[in-house]
Coordinates of C-alpha atoms in Angstrom, one line a residue:
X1331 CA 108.1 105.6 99.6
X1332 CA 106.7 109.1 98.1
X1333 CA 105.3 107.5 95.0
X1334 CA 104.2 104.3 96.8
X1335 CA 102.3 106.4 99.3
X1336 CA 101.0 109.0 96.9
X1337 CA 99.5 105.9 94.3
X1338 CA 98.1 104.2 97.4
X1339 CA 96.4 107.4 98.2
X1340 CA 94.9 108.1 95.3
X1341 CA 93.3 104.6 94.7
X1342 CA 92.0 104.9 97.8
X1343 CA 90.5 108.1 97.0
X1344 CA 88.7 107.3 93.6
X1345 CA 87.9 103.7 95.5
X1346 CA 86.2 105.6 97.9
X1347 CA 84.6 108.0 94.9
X1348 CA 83.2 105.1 93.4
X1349 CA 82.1 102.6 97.0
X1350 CA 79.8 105.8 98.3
X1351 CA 77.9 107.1 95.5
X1352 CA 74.7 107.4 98.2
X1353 CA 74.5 110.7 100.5
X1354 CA 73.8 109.0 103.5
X1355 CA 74.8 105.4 104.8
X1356 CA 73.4 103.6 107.9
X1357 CA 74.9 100.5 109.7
X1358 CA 73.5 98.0 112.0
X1359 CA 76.2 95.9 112.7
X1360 CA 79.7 97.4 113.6
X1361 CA 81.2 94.2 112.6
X1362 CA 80.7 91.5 110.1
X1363 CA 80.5 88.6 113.0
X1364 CA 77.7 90.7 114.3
X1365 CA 75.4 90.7 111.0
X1366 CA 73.4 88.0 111.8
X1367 CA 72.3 89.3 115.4
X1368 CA 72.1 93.1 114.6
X1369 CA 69.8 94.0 111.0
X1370 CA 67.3 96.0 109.6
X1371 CA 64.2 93.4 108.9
X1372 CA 61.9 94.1 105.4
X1373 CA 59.2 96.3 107.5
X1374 CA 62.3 98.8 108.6
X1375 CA 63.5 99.2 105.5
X1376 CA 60.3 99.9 103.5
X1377 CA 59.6 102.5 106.4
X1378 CA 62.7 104.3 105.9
X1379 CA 61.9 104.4 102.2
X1380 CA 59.3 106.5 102.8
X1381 CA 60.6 108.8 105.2
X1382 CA 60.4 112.3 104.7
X1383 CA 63.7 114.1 102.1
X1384 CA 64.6 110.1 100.9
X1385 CA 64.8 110.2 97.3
X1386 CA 65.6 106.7 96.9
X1387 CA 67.2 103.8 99.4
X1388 CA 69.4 100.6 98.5
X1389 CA 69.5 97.7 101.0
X1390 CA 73.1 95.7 101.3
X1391 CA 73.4 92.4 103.6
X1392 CA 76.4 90.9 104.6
X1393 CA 77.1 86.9 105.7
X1394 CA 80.2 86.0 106.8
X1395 CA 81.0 82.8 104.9
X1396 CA 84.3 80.4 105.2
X1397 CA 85.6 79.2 101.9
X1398 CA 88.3 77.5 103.7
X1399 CA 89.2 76.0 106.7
X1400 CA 92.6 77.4 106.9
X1401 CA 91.7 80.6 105.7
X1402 CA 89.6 83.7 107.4
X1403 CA 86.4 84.3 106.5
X1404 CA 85.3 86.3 103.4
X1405 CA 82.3 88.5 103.5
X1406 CA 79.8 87.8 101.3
X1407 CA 77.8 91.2 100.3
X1408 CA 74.4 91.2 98.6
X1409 CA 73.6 94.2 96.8
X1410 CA 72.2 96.0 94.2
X1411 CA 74.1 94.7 91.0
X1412 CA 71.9 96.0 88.0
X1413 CA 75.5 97.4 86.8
X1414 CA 78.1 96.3 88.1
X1415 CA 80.0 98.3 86.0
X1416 CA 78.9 101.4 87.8
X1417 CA 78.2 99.7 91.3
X1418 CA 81.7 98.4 91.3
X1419 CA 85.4 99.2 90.8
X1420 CA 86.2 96.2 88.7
X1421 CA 89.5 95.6 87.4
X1422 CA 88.1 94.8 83.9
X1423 CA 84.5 94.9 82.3
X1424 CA 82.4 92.3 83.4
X1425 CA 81.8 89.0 81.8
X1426 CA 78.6 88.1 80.8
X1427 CA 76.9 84.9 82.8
X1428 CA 76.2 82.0 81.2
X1429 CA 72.7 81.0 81.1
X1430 CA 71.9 78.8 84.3
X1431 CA 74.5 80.1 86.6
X1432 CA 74.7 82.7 89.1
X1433 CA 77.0 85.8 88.8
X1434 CA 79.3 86.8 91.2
X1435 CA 82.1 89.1 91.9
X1436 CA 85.3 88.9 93.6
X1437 CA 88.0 91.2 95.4
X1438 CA 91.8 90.4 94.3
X1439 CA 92.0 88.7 97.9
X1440 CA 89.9 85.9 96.8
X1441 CA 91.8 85.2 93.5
X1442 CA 94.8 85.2 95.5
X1443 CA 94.0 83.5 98.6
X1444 CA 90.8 81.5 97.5
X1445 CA 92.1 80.7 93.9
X1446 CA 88.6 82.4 92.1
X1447 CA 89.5 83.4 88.5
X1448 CA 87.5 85.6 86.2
X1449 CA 85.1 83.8 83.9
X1450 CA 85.1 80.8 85.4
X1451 CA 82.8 78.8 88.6
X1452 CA 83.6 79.3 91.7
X1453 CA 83.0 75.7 93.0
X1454 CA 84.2 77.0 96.7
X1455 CA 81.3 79.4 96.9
X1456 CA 79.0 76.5 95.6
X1457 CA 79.7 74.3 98.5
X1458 CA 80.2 77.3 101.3
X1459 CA 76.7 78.6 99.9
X1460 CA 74.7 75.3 100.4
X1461 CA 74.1 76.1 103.9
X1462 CA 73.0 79.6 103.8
X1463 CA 70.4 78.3 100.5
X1464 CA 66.8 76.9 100.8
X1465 CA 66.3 73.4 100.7
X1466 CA 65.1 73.5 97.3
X1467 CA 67.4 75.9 96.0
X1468 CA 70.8 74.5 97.5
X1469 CA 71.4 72.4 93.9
X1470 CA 70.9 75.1 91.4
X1471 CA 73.1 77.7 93.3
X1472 CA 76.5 77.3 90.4
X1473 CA 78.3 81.0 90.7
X1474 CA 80.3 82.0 87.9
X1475 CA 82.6 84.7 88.9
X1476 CA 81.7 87.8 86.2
X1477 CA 84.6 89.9 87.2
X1478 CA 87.4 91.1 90.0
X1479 CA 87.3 94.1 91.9
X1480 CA 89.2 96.3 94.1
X1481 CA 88.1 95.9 98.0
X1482 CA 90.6 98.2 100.1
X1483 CA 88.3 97.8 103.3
X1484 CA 88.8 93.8 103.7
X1485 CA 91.9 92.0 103.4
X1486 CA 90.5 88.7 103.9
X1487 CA 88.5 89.1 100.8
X1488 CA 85.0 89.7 99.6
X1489 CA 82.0 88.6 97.3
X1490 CA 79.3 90.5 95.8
X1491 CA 76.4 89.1 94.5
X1492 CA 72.8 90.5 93.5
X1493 CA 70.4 91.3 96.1
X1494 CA 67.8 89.7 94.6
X1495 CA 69.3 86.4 93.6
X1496 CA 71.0 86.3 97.6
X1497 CA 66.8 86.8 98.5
X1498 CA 65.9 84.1 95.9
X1499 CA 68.4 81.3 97.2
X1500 CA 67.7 81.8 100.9
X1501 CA 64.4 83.6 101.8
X1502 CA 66.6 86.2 104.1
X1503 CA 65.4 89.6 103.6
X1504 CA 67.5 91.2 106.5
X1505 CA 70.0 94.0 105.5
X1506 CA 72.7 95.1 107.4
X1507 CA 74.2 98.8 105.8
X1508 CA 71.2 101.3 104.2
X1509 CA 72.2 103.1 101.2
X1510 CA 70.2 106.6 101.2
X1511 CA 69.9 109.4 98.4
X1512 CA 68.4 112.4 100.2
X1513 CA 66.0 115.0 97.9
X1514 CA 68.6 117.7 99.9
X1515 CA 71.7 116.3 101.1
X1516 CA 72.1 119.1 103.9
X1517 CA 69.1 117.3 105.7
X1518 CA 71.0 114.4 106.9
X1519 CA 70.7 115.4 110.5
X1520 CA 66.9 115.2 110.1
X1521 CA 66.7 112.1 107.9
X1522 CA 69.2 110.5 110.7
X1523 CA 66.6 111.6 113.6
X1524 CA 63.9 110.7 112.0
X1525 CA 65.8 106.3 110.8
X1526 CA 66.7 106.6 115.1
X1527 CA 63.4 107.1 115.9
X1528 CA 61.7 104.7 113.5
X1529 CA 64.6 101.8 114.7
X1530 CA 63.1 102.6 118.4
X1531 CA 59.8 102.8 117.7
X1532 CA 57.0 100.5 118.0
X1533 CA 56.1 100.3 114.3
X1534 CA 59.3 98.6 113.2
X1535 CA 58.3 95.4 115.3
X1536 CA 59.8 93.1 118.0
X1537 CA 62.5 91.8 115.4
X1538 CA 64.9 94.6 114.5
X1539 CA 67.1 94.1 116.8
X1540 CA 68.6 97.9 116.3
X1541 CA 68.4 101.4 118.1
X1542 CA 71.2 102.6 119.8
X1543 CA 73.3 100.5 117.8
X1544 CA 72.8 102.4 114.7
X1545 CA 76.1 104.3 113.0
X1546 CA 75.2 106.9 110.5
X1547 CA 78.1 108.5 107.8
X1548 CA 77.5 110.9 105.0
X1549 CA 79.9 110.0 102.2
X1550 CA 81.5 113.1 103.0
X1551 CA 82.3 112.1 106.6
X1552 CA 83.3 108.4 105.6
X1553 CA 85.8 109.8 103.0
X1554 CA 87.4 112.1 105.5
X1555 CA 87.5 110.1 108.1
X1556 CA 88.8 107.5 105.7
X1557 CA 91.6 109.7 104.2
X1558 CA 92.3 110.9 107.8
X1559 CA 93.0 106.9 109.4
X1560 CA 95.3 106.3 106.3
X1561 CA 97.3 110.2 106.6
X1562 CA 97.9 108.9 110.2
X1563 CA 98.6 105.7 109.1
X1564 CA 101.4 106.4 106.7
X1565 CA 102.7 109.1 108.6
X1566 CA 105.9 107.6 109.8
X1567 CA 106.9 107.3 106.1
X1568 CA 107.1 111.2 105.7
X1569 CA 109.8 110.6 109.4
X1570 CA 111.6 108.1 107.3
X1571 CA 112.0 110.6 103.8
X1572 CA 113.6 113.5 106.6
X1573 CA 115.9 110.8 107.9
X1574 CA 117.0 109.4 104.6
X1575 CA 117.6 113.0 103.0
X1576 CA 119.4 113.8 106.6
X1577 CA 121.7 110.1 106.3
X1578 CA 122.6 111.8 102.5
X1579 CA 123.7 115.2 103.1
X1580 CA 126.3 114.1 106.2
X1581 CA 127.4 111.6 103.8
X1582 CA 127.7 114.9 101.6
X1583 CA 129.1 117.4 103.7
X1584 CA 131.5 114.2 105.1
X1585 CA 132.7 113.3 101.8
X1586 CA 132.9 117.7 100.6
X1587 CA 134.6 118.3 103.5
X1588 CA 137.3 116.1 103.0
X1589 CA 137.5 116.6 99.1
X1590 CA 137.8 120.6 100.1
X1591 CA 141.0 119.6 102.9
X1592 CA 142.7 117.7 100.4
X1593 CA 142.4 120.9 97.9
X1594 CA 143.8 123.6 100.3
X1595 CA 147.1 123.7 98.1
X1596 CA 145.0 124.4 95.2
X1597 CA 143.0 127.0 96.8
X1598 CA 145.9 128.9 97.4
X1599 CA 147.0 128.3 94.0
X1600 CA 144.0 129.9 92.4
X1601 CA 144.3 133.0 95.3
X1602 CA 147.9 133.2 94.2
X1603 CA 146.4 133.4 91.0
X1604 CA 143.7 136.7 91.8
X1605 CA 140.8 134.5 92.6
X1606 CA 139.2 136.4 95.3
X1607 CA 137.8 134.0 98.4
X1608 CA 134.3 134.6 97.1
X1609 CA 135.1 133.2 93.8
X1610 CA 136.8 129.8 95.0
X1611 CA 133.4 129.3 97.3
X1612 CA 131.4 130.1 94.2
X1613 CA 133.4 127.3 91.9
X1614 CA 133.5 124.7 95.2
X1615 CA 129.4 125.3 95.4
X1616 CA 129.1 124.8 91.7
X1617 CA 131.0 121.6 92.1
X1618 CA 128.5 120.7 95.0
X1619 CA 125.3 121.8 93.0
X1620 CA 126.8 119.5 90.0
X1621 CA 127.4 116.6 91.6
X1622 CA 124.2 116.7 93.7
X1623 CA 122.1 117.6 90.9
X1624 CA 123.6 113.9 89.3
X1625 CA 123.3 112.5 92.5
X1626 CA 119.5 113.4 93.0
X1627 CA 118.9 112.1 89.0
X1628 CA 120.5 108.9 89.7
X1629 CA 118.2 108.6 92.9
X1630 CA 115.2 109.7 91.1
X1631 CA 115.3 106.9 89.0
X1632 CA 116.7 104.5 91.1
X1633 CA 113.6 105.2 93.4
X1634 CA 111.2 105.0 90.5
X1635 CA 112.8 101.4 89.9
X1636 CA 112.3 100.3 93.4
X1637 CA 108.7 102.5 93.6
X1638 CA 107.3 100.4 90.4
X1639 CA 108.4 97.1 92.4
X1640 CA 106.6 97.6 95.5
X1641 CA 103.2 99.0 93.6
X1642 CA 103.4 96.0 91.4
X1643 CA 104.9 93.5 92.9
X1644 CA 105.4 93.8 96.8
X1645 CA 102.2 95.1 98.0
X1646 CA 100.1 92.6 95.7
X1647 CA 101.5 90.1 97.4
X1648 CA 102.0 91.3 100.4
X1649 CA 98.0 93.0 100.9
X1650 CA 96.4 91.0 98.0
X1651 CA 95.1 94.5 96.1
X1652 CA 96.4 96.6 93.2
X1653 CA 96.6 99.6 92.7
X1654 CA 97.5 102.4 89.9
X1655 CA 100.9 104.1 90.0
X1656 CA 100.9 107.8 90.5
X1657 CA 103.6 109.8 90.1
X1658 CA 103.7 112.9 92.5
X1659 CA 106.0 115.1 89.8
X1660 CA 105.6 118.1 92.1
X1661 CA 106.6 117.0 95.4
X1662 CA 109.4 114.4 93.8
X1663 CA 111.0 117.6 92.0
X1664 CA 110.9 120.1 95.4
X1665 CA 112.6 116.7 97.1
X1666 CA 115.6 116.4 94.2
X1667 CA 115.2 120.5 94.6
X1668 CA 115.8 120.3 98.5
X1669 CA 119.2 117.3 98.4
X1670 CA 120.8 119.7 95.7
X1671 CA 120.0 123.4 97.6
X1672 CA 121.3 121.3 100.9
X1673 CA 124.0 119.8 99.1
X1674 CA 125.0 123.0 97.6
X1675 CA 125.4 124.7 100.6
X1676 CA 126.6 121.9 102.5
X1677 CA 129.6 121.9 99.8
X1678 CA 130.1 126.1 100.6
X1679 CA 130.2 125.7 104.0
X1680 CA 132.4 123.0 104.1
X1681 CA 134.6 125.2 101.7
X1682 CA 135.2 128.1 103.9
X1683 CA 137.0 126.7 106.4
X1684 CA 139.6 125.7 103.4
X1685 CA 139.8 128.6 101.5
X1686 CA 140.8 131.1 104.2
X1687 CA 144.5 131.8 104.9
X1688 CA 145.4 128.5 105.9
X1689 CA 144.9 127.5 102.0
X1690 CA 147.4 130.7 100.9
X1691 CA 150.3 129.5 103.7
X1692 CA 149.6 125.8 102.5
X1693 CA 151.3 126.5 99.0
X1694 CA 154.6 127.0 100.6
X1695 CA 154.7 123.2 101.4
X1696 CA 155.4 122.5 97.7
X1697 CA 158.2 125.7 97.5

């Protein structure tokens, strides 16, 4: 569970470095169902171009298309794809696109559930895409998928494709998310006023259907916020680590305390012998820290076993994403540090009750 968590983690976090280069991002629609009712039309967008402290502003639409009957939705985003490369966190470098066909690229949901593979058409996305198209453009649109990225947001799957090809197929120049680099990025609050304001306004026009609905996020925020949802999520796993060390050590001080009864005879031996009470609890807790210390080992790399199946294997399958393994050396060494120090002491304590006078009288059974 530690390493699963802790690789999951840190995908997410250098997903999330990569999916929010901008320093501000607005949001029309609070769902994808609602992104053809709730958008920012060509006129808003140009006018928050040119707002005061915006260095530079990329516009992203999202359709919700079905590839499949028997499957959800996937959300087809239109972007800015001049390098997808950079713009995207692809699996492996992207493919060049054959001459006469449109690139496209898809999250490891689609491959899985949609049956897309790298570097070659897509002939779902061909037929789901005819509707959305211009009557004149609905033949030529043939997608080739140019590579596979990593989408933690949307199970169900996604699509990217350029901006300017999704405005060349269908005429719509709606956008639904605003990607903004600010000249200062401490004046958010302003530039945030100042998109409310315009989305109110009278200049933006009768069809931007947008206002109060806006939801603003610095990259900052969304990261945190992010991080936060998926702390809280996996919370319950840290529960289950305390209860699986706590299931070990009484299986420990169970199986120590009735080694150390059955040794009472010897105990007395070795006091018979000048050992002084101090020095049999010293040689039972070495025993304890020894076999432990083995103990802990053999779990170590049992876990890392099991820990490479679930990155690899379960939770592919299971959530349709990969993800890079991480090992967490630090925090897997103070757990083995924390079952032997327990185990160790569980062993003395367990010994003390056998090595008092009880152990001395004991010897006499075999006189």
């Amino acid at each position: 569970l530690t390493v699963m968590v802790a690789s999951f983690r840190d995908s997410v976090t250098q997903w999330l470095d990569r999916v929010l280069p901008a320093d501000l991002y607005v949001r029309s629609a609070g769902s994808l169902s609602a992104s053809d009712t709730v958008f920012f039309d060509p006129e808003f967008v140009r006018a928050a171009a040119q707002l005061p402290g915006v260095k530079s502003l990329q516009a992203q639409r999202q359709v919700p298309l079905l590839l499949q009957s028997n499957q959800t939705p996937v959300a087809l985003i239109a972007r800015n794809l001049s390098d997808p490369a950079r713009s995207l966190p692809l699996i492996a470098p992207p493919l060049s696109v054959p001459r006469g066909q449109i690139g496209v690229y898809v999250s490891e949901a689609v491959v899985d559930l949609h049956g897309a593979q790298a570097g070659q058409p897509f002939a779902l996305l061909d037929k789901a895409f005819r509707p959305l198209a211009q009557e004149n453009k609905s033949p030529s649109a043939t997608f080739f998928v140019a590579g596979v990225w990593r989408d933690y947001a949307r199970q169900s799957g996604t699509i990217a494709m350029d901006l300017t090809e999704f405005e060349r197929l269908t005429g719509d120049q709606r956008a639904n998310d605003l990607a903004l680099w600010l000249d200062n990025p401490q004046q958010a609050p302003q530039v945030q006023q100042a998109l409310r304001a315009l989305a109110t306004g009278p200049q933006t026009g009768a069809t931007t259907p947008v206002g109060e609905l806006l939801e603003f996020g610095t990259a900052a925020q969304i990261r945190a916020t992010s991080l936060r949802i998926f702390d809280r999520s996996f919370a319950v796993t840290y529960w289950l680590q305390a209860v699986a060390i706590g299931i070990g050590l009484f299986g420990v001080a169970a199986s120590f305390s009735a080694q150390v009864l059955s040794r009472r005879k010897e105990f007395g031996l070795l006091a018979h012998l000048g050992l002084t009470r101090r020095q049999i609890l010293t040689v039972v807790a070495l025993e304890g820290a020894a076999w432990t210390t083995l103990g802990a080992l053999a779990g170590l790399g049992l876990g890392l076993i099991v820990a490479v199946v679930l990155v690899h294997v379960v939770n592919p399958q299971s959530f349709h994403w990969t993800m890079e393994l991480m090992l967490p050396w630090l925090r897997l060494a103070m757990l083995c540090l924390a079952v032997v120090v327990a185990g160790t002491l569980t062993a003395w304590l367990a010994a003390r009750a056998a090595a008092g006078k009880d152990a001395v009288l004991a010897v006499k059974e075999d006189w």
